[in-house]
Amino acid sequence: MSRQSTSSRITADSKKVNSELFVLTYGTLVQQLVKDYESVEDVNKQLERIGYNIGLRVIEDFLARTNYPRCTDLRDTAEKIQAAFKMYLNATPSLSNVTADEFSLVFESTPFGEFTELPDACANLKYCNVLPGVIRGACEMVQMDVQAYVIADTLKGDNATEIRVRFIKKLHDALPAGED
Amino acid sequence: MTIHNLYIFDRNGTLMYYGEWNRKKAGTMNKEEEGKLVYGMLFSLRSFLEKISPLDLKDNSFCYRTSKYKMNYWESPTGVKFVMNTDLSSPNVKDLLRLIYQMVYVEYVVKNPVCPMGEYIHSELFAQKLDEVVKSSLIYTSKTS
């Protein structure tokens, strides 16, 4: 399978952190945001923003480690994002509904959600909303404007957690100042 | 073989770092203006190359040489540009630039939360590590000419 060939090229010298500690830390972060903001919508927005800022930086680390060349098409991009999930979260999402400008990453269960139950007051909370943010931030750094959003969530009773990514446009390098 | 100097630009063309090792003739203008001049030239040169090249420019790198020195350019997929002036006999500068990106830029700028991206890098740790990598490279150490 092509996925295996891409992920096996990754050098496995990364430092590891206990996954339960990580999941609980994430949960605490989300909980604090829920306390600090009045509406759940705002929390979703903040999580996305946090993820976006992570994405801007994590992409450099990813490229430095993997030595990947530029993607040729969106399928290629999707496979690399899949490899990145394996590398950073040890999660293996599967790809589905791949079209020319959209694809879905499907997780068997919500990442970070193994100890989580959403209370009724937070029914609209997108618990793993940092992930779409990370994808958006990382893609922006490699000149791709994408939209990413959670469309299904196991915490809300869906069968799987699904993140949909839509390609919008290619970004171009800024001209140097003084030239028009 | 020798290394003269190094410019790092971010994706918007801001000069992020300038370092020099064996620059025998001082520049006539300040760092910032010189950075803009270099970036402007590279930007035009690159778009010229993209238009005119008979081959696909795959790895985002090129160099030009005069009778005295060679300017090497390498760009990361995220658009961070590394430009190094070396003498004519230096081979594989691209690999060194890549190494600087991997070992120094990513480690000490990207992973440093107090280092803002898109601004000049004032981190001393970065400067020190960069110096180590440059000075330990073959291009810097071997004396052939």
mmCIF file of C-alpha atoms in Angstrom:
data_model
loop_
_atom_site.group_PDB
_atom_site.id
_atom_site.type_symbol
_atom_site.label_atom_id
_atom_site.label_comp_id
_atom_site.label_asym_id
_atom_site.label_seq_id
_atom_site.Cartn_x
_atom_site.Cartn_y
_atom_site.Cartn_z
ATOM 1 C CA MET A 1 0.000 0.000 0.000
ATOM 2 C CA SER A 2 1.201 3.468 -0.758
ATOM 3 C CA ARG A 3 0.563 4.654 2.781
ATOM 4 C CA GLN A 4 3.011 2.182 4.171
ATOM 5 C CA SER A 5 5.699 3.213 1.757
ATOM 6 C CA THR A 6 5.393 6.841 2.787
ATOM 7 C CA SER A 7 5.238 6.252 6.512
ATOM 8 C CA SER A 8 8.159 3.844 6.603
ATOM 9 C CA ARG A 9 10.463 6.570 5.315
ATOM 10 C CA ILE A 10 9.948 8.563 8.464
ATOM 11 C CA THR A 11 12.844 8.482 10.835
ATOM 12 C CA ALA A 12 11.673 7.265 14.202
ATOM 13 C CA ASP A 13 13.937 9.173 16.555
ATOM 14 C CA SER A 14 11.266 11.295 18.111
ATOM 15 C CA LYS A 15 10.921 11.747 21.826
ATOM 16 C CA LYS A 16 7.758 10.218 23.200
ATOM 17 C CA VAL A 17 5.326 11.313 25.841
ATOM 18 C CA ASN A 18 2.893 9.119 27.719
ATOM 19 C CA SER A 19 -0.364 9.146 25.797
ATOM 20 C CA GLU A 20 -2.613 9.133 28.855
ATOM 21 C CA LEU A 21 -0.819 12.103 30.301
ATOM 22 C CA PHE A 22 -1.175 13.851 26.977
ATOM 23 C CA VAL A 23 -4.866 13.052 26.646
ATOM 24 C CA LEU A 24 -5.595 14.215 30.180
ATOM 25 C CA THR A 25 -3.621 17.419 29.657
ATOM 26 C CA TYR A 26 -5.618 18.117 26.538
ATOM 27 C CA GLY A 27 -8.834 17.459 28.421
ATOM 28 C CA THR A 28 -7.811 19.935 31.102
ATOM 29 C CA LEU A 29 -7.085 22.529 28.458
ATOM 30 C CA VAL A 30 -10.492 22.094 26.872
ATOM 31 C CA GLN A 31 -12.175 22.189 30.251
ATOM 32 C CA GLN A 32 -10.431 25.410 31.152
ATOM 33 C CA LEU A 33 -11.522 26.963 27.861
ATOM 34 C CA VAL A 34 -15.100 25.919 28.540
ATOM 35 C CA LYS A 35 -14.865 27.662 31.916
ATOM 36 C CA ASP A 36 -13.278 30.795 30.471
ATOM 37 C CA TYR A 37 -15.604 31.341 27.551
ATOM 38 C CA GLU A 38 -19.294 31.772 27.770
ATOM 39 C CA SER A 39 -20.418 30.035 24.650
ATOM 40 C CA VAL A 40 -19.357 26.667 23.337
ATOM 41 C CA GLU A 41 -19.010 28.216 19.888
ATOM 42 C CA ASP A 42 -16.259 30.452 21.214
ATOM 43 C CA VAL A 43 -14.474 27.445 22.666
ATOM 44 C CA ASN A 44 -14.604 25.717 19.288
ATOM 45 C CA LYS A 45 -13.154 28.835 17.707
ATOM 46 C CA GLN A 46 -10.369 29.093 20.265
ATOM 47 C CA LEU A 47 -9.447 25.435 19.852
ATOM 48 C CA GLU A 48 -9.237 25.929 16.116
ATOM 49 C CA ARG A 49 -7.048 28.983 16.600
ATOM 50 C CA ILE A 50 -4.721 27.131 18.966
ATOM 51 C CA GLY A 51 -4.464 24.354 16.421
ATOM 52 C CA TYR A 52 -3.765 26.818 13.627
ATOM 53 C CA ASN A 53 -0.839 28.276 15.537
ATOM 54 C CA ILE A 54 0.492 24.794 16.243
ATOM 55 C CA GLY A 55 0.143 23.921 12.558
ATOM 56 C CA LEU A 56 2.230 26.897 11.465
ATOM 57 C CA ARG A 57 5.183 25.526 13.369
ATOM 58 C CA VAL A 58 4.688 21.788 13.349
ATOM 59 C CA ILE A 59 4.852 21.697 9.563
ATOM 60 C CA GLU A 60 8.483 22.839 9.650
ATOM 61 C CA ASP A 61 9.347 20.012 12.005
ATOM 62 C CA PHE A 62 7.486 17.552 9.816
ATOM 63 C CA LEU A 63 9.333 18.654 6.690
ATOM 64 C CA ALA A 64 12.675 18.660 8.428
ATOM 65 C CA ARG A 65 12.151 15.096 9.598
ATOM 66 C CA THR A 66 10.656 13.575 6.509
ATOM 67 C CA ASN A 67 12.439 15.236 3.620
ATOM 68 C CA TYR A 68 9.263 15.071 1.562
ATOM 69 C CA PRO A 69 9.156 16.892 -1.737
ATOM 70 C CA ARG A 70 6.251 19.081 -2.773
ATOM 71 C CA CYS A 71 2.898 17.315 -3.198
ATOM 72 C CA THR A 72 1.746 16.607 -6.716
ATOM 73 C CA ASP A 73 -1.978 16.416 -6.019
ATOM 74 C CA LEU A 74 -4.440 16.417 -3.172
ATOM 75 C CA ARG A 75 -4.308 12.653 -2.743
ATOM 76 C CA ASP A 76 -0.594 13.006 -2.129
ATOM 77 C CA THR A 77 -1.296 15.711 0.460
ATOM 78 C CA ALA A 78 -3.892 13.520 2.142
ATOM 79 C CA GLU A 79 -1.426 10.650 2.438
ATOM 80 C CA LYS A 80 1.187 12.919 3.944
ATOM 81 C CA ILE A 81 -1.288 14.256 6.491
ATOM 82 C CA GLN A 82 -2.123 10.656 7.302
ATOM 83 C CA ALA A 83 1.560 9.918 7.810
ATOM 84 C CA ALA A 84 1.859 12.980 10.035
ATOM 85 C CA PHE A 85 -0.962 11.746 12.275
ATOM 86 C CA LYS A 86 0.850 8.465 12.644
ATOM 87 C CA MET A 87 4.057 10.252 13.449
ATOM 88 C CA TYR A 88 2.782 12.780 15.977
ATOM 89 C CA LEU A 89 -0.252 11.121 17.552
ATOM 90 C CA ASN A 90 0.269 7.471 16.698
ATOM 91 C CA ALA A 91 -3.238 7.594 15.282
ATOM 92 C CA THR A 92 -3.995 6.036 11.938
ATOM 93 C CA PRO A 93 -6.899 7.746 10.248
ATOM 94 C CA SER A 94 -8.169 6.205 7.048
ATOM 95 C CA LEU A 95 -8.858 8.237 3.956
ATOM 96 C CA SER A 96 -12.261 8.281 2.404
ATOM 97 C CA ASN A 97 -14.326 10.224 -0.107
ATOM 98 C CA VAL A 98 -11.246 11.497 -1.876
ATOM 99 C CA THR A 99 -12.167 13.792 -4.745
ATOM 100 C CA ALA A 100 -10.125 16.283 -6.727
ATOM 101 C CA ASP A 101 -10.477 18.981 -4.094
ATOM 102 C CA GLU A 102 -11.766 17.293 -0.946
ATOM 103 C CA PHE A 103 -11.008 14.355 1.281
ATOM 104 C CA SER A 104 -11.936 12.959 4.700
ATOM 105 C CA LEU A 105 -9.788 11.618 7.492
ATOM 106 C CA VAL A 106 -11.731 9.027 9.439
ATOM 107 C CA PHE A 107 -10.731 8.005 12.968
ATOM 108 C CA GLU A 108 -12.237 5.014 14.717
ATOM 109 C CA SER A 109 -12.634 7.088 17.846
ATOM 110 C CA THR A 110 -12.134 10.734 18.624
ATOM 111 C CA PRO A 111 -8.449 11.516 19.145
ATOM 112 C CA PHE A 112 -7.819 12.693 22.731
ATOM 113 C CA GLY A 113 -11.332 11.503 23.617
ATOM 114 C CA GLU A 114 -10.745 8.203 25.352
ATOM 115 C CA PHE A 115 -11.733 9.495 28.805
ATOM 116 C CA THR A 116 -14.257 12.039 27.679
ATOM 117 C CA GLU A 117 -17.997 12.268 27.902
ATOM 118 C CA LEU A 118 -19.643 15.446 26.748
ATOM 119 C CA PRO A 119 -22.077 16.906 29.292
ATOM 120 C CA ASP A 120 -25.408 18.179 27.966
ATOM 121 C CA ALA A 121 -24.328 21.793 28.317
ATOM 122 C CA CYS A 122 -21.502 21.165 25.862
ATOM 123 C CA ALA A 123 -23.444 19.234 23.275
ATOM 124 C CA ASN A 124 -22.099 21.432 20.498
ATOM 125 C CA LEU A 125 -18.500 21.285 21.632
ATOM 126 C CA LYS A 126 -16.137 20.047 18.953
ATOM 127 C CA TYR A 127 -13.802 18.327 21.323
ATOM 128 C CA CYS A 128 -10.970 17.643 18.906
ATOM 129 C CA ASN A 129 -11.276 20.945 17.073
ATOM 130 C CA VAL A 130 -7.546 21.669 17.342
ATOM 131 C CA LEU A 131 -6.916 19.067 14.650
ATOM 132 C CA PRO A 132 -8.688 20.881 11.805
ATOM 133 C CA GLY A 133 -6.801 23.985 12.947
ATOM 134 C CA VAL A 134 -3.475 22.193 12.760
ATOM 135 C CA ILE A 135 -4.277 20.963 9.258
ATOM 136 C CA ARG A 136 -5.270 24.434 8.108
ATOM 137 C CA GLY A 137 -2.160 26.054 9.597
ATOM 138 C CA ALA A 138 0.210 23.448 8.234
ATOM 139 C CA CYS A 139 -1.268 23.547 4.734
ATOM 140 C CA GLU A 140 -1.150 27.318 4.676
ATOM 141 C CA MET A 141 2.601 27.201 5.213
ATOM 142 C CA VAL A 142 3.029 25.048 2.135
ATOM 143 C CA GLN A 143 1.035 27.465 -0.007
ATOM 144 C CA MET A 144 -2.311 25.673 0.229
ATOM 145 C CA ASP A 145 -5.407 27.394 1.460
ATOM 146 C CA VAL A 146 -7.673 24.696 2.882
ATOM 147 C CA GLN A 147 -10.793 24.509 4.970
ATOM 148 C CA ALA A 148 -10.967 21.737 7.568
ATOM 149 C CA TYR A 149 -13.813 20.872 9.889
ATOM 150 C CA VAL A 150 -15.146 18.061 12.028
ATOM 151 C CA ILE A 151 -18.251 16.541 10.487
ATOM 152 C CA ALA A 152 -18.745 13.486 12.690
ATOM 153 C CA ASP A 153 -17.666 12.777 16.225
ATOM 154 C CA THR A 154 -17.847 9.554 18.237
ATOM 155 C CA LEU A 155 -18.421 11.607 21.390
ATOM 156 C CA LYS A 156 -21.737 12.668 19.887
ATOM 157 C CA GLY A 157 -22.785 9.155 19.046
ATOM 158 C CA ASP A 158 -21.484 8.883 15.492
ATOM 159 C CA ASN A 159 -19.824 5.684 14.339
ATOM 160 C CA ALA A 160 -16.523 7.342 13.602
ATOM 161 C CA THR A 161 -14.858 10.716 13.891
ATOM 162 C CA GLU A 162 -14.419 12.376 10.561
ATOM 163 C CA ILE A 163 -12.479 15.483 9.588
ATOM 164 C CA ARG A 164 -13.286 16.862 6.178
ATOM 165 C CA VAL A 165 -10.637 18.858 4.351
ATOM 166 C CA ARG A 166 -11.445 21.027 1.362
ATOM 167 C CA PHE A 167 -8.869 22.602 -0.890
ATOM 168 C CA ILE A 168 -9.673 26.218 -1.694
ATOM 169 C CA LYS A 169 -6.781 27.739 -3.563
ATOM 170 C CA LYS A 170 -3.054 27.819 -4.004
ATOM 171 C CA LEU A 171 -1.316 30.699 -2.275
ATOM 172 C CA HIS A 172 1.548 32.599 -3.854
ATOM 173 C CA ASP A 173 4.678 34.086 -2.409
ATOM 174 C CA ALA A 174 4.467 37.732 -1.526
ATOM 175 C CA LEU A 175 6.280 40.149 -3.773
ATOM 176 C CA PRO A 176 9.167 41.975 -2.151
ATOM 177 C CA ALA A 177 8.290 45.370 -0.749
ATOM 178 C CA GLY A 178 8.534 48.221 -3.179
ATOM 179 C CA GLU A 179 7.513 46.237 -6.221
ATOM 180 C CA ASP A 180 4.032 46.226 -7.590
ATOM 181 C CA MET B 1 36.975 26.313 0.091
ATOM 182 C CA THR B 2 35.292 28.844 2.218
ATOM 183 C CA ILE B 3 31.968 30.251 3.274
ATOM 184 C CA HIS B 4 31.494 33.981 3.045
ATOM 185 C CA ASN B 5 28.074 34.780 4.402
ATOM 186 C CA LEU B 6 24.495 33.600 4.855
ATOM 187 C CA TYR B 7 21.120 35.254 4.549
ATOM 188 C CA ILE B 8 17.860 33.712 5.773
ATOM 189 C CA PHE B 9 14.571 35.139 4.540
ATOM 190 C CA ASP B 10 11.086 34.140 5.571
ATOM 191 C CA ARG B 11 8.332 33.483 3.052
ATOM 192 C CA ASN B 12 7.442 37.156 2.845
ATOM 193 C CA GLY B 13 10.975 38.238 2.106
ATOM 194 C CA THR B 14 11.788 39.599 5.554
ATOM 195 C CA LEU B 15 15.433 39.211 6.424
ATOM 196 C CA MET B 16 15.414 36.804 9.373
ATOM 197 C CA TYR B 17 19.090 36.366 9.875
ATOM 198 C CA TYR B 18 22.385 37.445 8.477
ATOM 199 C CA GLY B 19 25.687 35.835 9.377
ATOM 200 C CA GLU B 20 29.149 36.260 7.949
ATOM 201 C CA TRP B 21 32.322 34.271 8.308
ATOM 202 C CA ASN B 22 34.918 35.221 5.741
ATOM 203 C CA ARG B 23 33.559 38.290 4.097
ATOM 204 C CA LYS B 24 36.633 40.047 2.871
ATOM 205 C CA LYS B 25 34.972 43.189 1.596
ATOM 206 C CA ALA B 26 32.454 44.936 3.820
ATOM 207 C CA GLY B 27 29.130 45.848 2.254
ATOM 208 C CA THR B 28 28.485 49.460 1.364
ATOM 209 C CA MET B 29 24.991 49.577 2.803
ATOM 210 C CA ASN B 30 23.298 48.504 6.000
ATOM 211 C CA LYS B 31 22.163 44.953 6.565
ATOM 212 C CA GLU B 32 18.518 45.627 6.057
ATOM 213 C CA GLU B 33 18.922 47.358 2.702
ATOM 214 C CA GLU B 34 21.346 44.727 1.548
ATOM 215 C CA GLY B 35 18.823 42.045 2.510
ATOM 216 C CA LYS B 36 16.114 43.709 0.466
ATOM 217 C CA LEU B 37 18.413 44.029 -2.510
ATOM 218 C CA VAL B 38 19.407 40.375 -2.332
ATOM 219 C CA TYR B 39 15.827 39.218 -1.909
ATOM 220 C CA GLY B 40 14.588 41.377 -4.772
ATOM 221 C CA MET B 41 17.245 39.995 -7.065
ATOM 222 C CA LEU B 42 16.544 36.392 -6.053
ATOM 223 C CA PHE B 43 12.832 36.848 -6.426
ATOM 224 C CA SER B 44 13.210 38.138 -9.962
ATOM 225 C CA LEU B 45 15.824 35.549 -10.800
ATOM 226 C CA ARG B 46 13.620 32.770 -9.561
ATOM 227 C CA SER B 47 10.562 33.843 -11.461
ATOM 228 C CA PHE B 48 12.781 34.266 -14.524
ATOM 229 C CA LEU B 49 14.128 30.730 -14.074
ATOM 230 C CA GLU B 50 10.654 29.306 -13.638
ATOM 231 C CA LYS B 51 9.537 30.873 -16.874
ATOM 232 C CA ILE B 52 12.586 30.124 -18.929
ATOM 233 C CA SER B 53 13.781 26.791 -17.539
ATOM 234 C CA PRO B 54 13.711 23.924 -20.033
ATOM 235 C CA LEU B 55 13.473 21.504 -17.106
ATOM 236 C CA ASP B 56 11.223 21.287 -14.113
ATOM 237 C CA LEU B 57 12.741 23.085 -11.124
ATOM 238 C CA LYS B 58 11.989 20.395 -8.621
ATOM 239 C CA ASP B 59 14.069 21.012 -5.574
ATOM 240 C CA ASN B 60 13.715 24.784 -5.236
ATOM 241 C CA SER B 61 17.380 25.509 -5.381
ATOM 242 C CA PHE B 62 19.787 27.153 -7.743
ATOM 243 C CA CYS B 63 23.039 29.035 -7.700
ATOM 244 C CA TYR B 64 24.765 31.627 -9.793
ATOM 245 C CA ARG B 65 28.485 32.143 -10.058
ATOM 246 C CA THR B 66 30.742 34.947 -10.966
ATOM 247 C CA SER B 67 34.467 34.597 -11.552
ATOM 248 C CA LYS B 68 35.038 35.165 -7.822
ATOM 249 C CA TYR B 69 32.219 33.648 -5.804
ATOM 250 C CA LYS B 70 29.102 31.536 -5.953
ATOM 251 C CA MET B 71 25.701 32.405 -4.523
ATOM 252 C CA ASN B 72 23.679 29.349 -3.506
ATOM 253 C CA TYR B 73 19.966 29.434 -2.942
ATOM 254 C CA TRP B 74 17.785 26.808 -1.298
ATOM 255 C CA GLU B 75 14.170 27.145 -0.272
ATOM 256 C CA SER B 76 12.235 24.930 2.141
ATOM 257 C CA PRO B 77 8.756 23.799 1.053
ATOM 258 C CA THR B 78 7.372 26.329 3.529
ATOM 259 C CA GLY B 79 9.133 29.145 1.717
ATOM 260 C CA VAL B 80 12.007 29.838 4.108
ATOM 261 C CA LYS B 81 14.913 30.890 1.913
ATOM 262 C CA PHE B 82 18.553 30.218 2.654
ATOM 263 C CA VAL B 83 21.173 32.037 0.636
ATOM 264 C CA MET B 84 24.859 31.389 1.083
ATOM 265 C CA ASN B 85 27.829 32.921 -0.645
ATOM 266 C CA THR B 86 30.775 30.587 -0.994
ATOM 267 C CA ASP B 87 33.865 30.450 -3.124
ATOM 268 C CA LEU B 88 33.788 28.715 -6.481
ATOM 269 C CA SER B 89 35.159 25.346 -5.447
ATOM 270 C CA SER B 90 32.567 24.557 -2.761
ATOM 271 C CA PRO B 91 30.359 21.598 -3.687
ATOM 272 C CA ASN B 92 26.999 20.537 -2.248
ATOM 273 C CA VAL B 93 26.142 23.763 -0.520
ATOM 274 C CA LYS B 94 22.502 22.822 -0.946
ATOM 275 C CA ASP B 95 22.952 19.933 1.489
ATOM 276 C CA LEU B 96 24.529 22.247 4.010
ATOM 277 C CA LEU B 97 21.658 24.712 3.669
ATOM 278 C CA ARG B 98 19.221 21.891 4.189
ATOM 279 C CA LEU B 99 21.131 20.797 7.230
ATOM 280 C CA ILE B 100 20.997 24.316 8.641
ATOM 281 C CA TYR B 101 17.240 24.277 8.156
ATOM 282 C CA GLN B 102 16.847 20.883 9.824
ATOM 283 C CA MET B 103 19.332 21.150 12.639
ATOM 284 C CA VAL B 104 19.321 24.836 13.470
ATOM 285 C CA TYR B 105 16.318 26.716 12.099
ATOM 286 C CA VAL B 106 13.676 24.144 13.011
ATOM 287 C CA GLU B 107 15.255 23.220 16.329
ATOM 288 C CA TYR B 108 16.067 26.666 17.682
ATOM 289 C CA VAL B 109 13.612 28.995 15.997
ATOM 290 C CA VAL B 110 10.479 27.054 15.117
ATOM 291 C CA LYS B 111 10.489 25.054 18.334
ATOM 292 C CA ASN B 112 11.307 28.071 20.448
ATOM 293 C CA PRO B 113 7.982 29.577 21.499
ATOM 294 C CA VAL B 114 9.459 32.959 22.381
ATOM 295 C CA CYS B 115 11.050 33.322 18.971
ATOM 296 C CA PRO B 116 8.471 35.134 16.856
ATOM 297 C CA MET B 117 8.292 33.892 13.288
ATOM 298 C CA GLY B 118 8.666 36.400 10.511
ATOM 299 C CA GLU B 119 10.981 38.718 12.423
ATOM 300 C CA TYR B 120 14.723 39.050 12.736
ATOM 301 C CA ILE B 121 16.138 36.243 14.905
ATOM 302 C CA HIS B 122 17.907 37.668 17.934
ATOM 303 C CA SER B 123 18.368 34.342 19.696
ATOM 304 C CA GLU B 124 21.950 33.862 20.784
ATOM 305 C CA LEU B 125 21.507 30.126 20.991
ATOM 306 C CA PHE B 126 20.502 30.091 17.353
ATOM 307 C CA ALA B 127 23.555 32.119 16.347
ATOM 308 C CA GLN B 128 25.824 29.857 18.328
ATOM 309 C CA LYS B 129 24.426 26.621 16.901
ATOM 310 C CA LEU B 130 24.506 28.030 13.397
ATOM 311 C CA ASP B 131 28.130 28.928 13.840
ATOM 312 C CA GLU B 132 28.892 25.394 15.030
ATOM 313 C CA VAL B 133 27.190 23.779 12.056
ATOM 314 C CA VAL B 134 28.849 26.094 9.560
ATOM 315 C CA LYS B 135 32.289 25.744 11.092
ATOM 316 C CA SER B 136 32.075 21.981 11.243
ATOM 317 C CA SER B 137 31.059 21.664 7.604
ATOM 318 C CA LEU B 138 33.583 20.400 5.120
ATOM 319 C CA ILE B 139 33.185 23.484 2.993
ATOM 320 C CA TYR B 140 34.395 25.623 5.859
ATOM 321 C CA THR B 141 37.149 23.406 7.191
ATOM 322 C CA SER B 142 38.924 22.031 4.163
ATOM 323 C CA LYS B 143 41.590 24.294 2.802
ATOM 324 C CA THR B 144 42.185 23.601 -0.832
ATOM 325 C CA SER B 145 42.744 27.004 -2.323
#
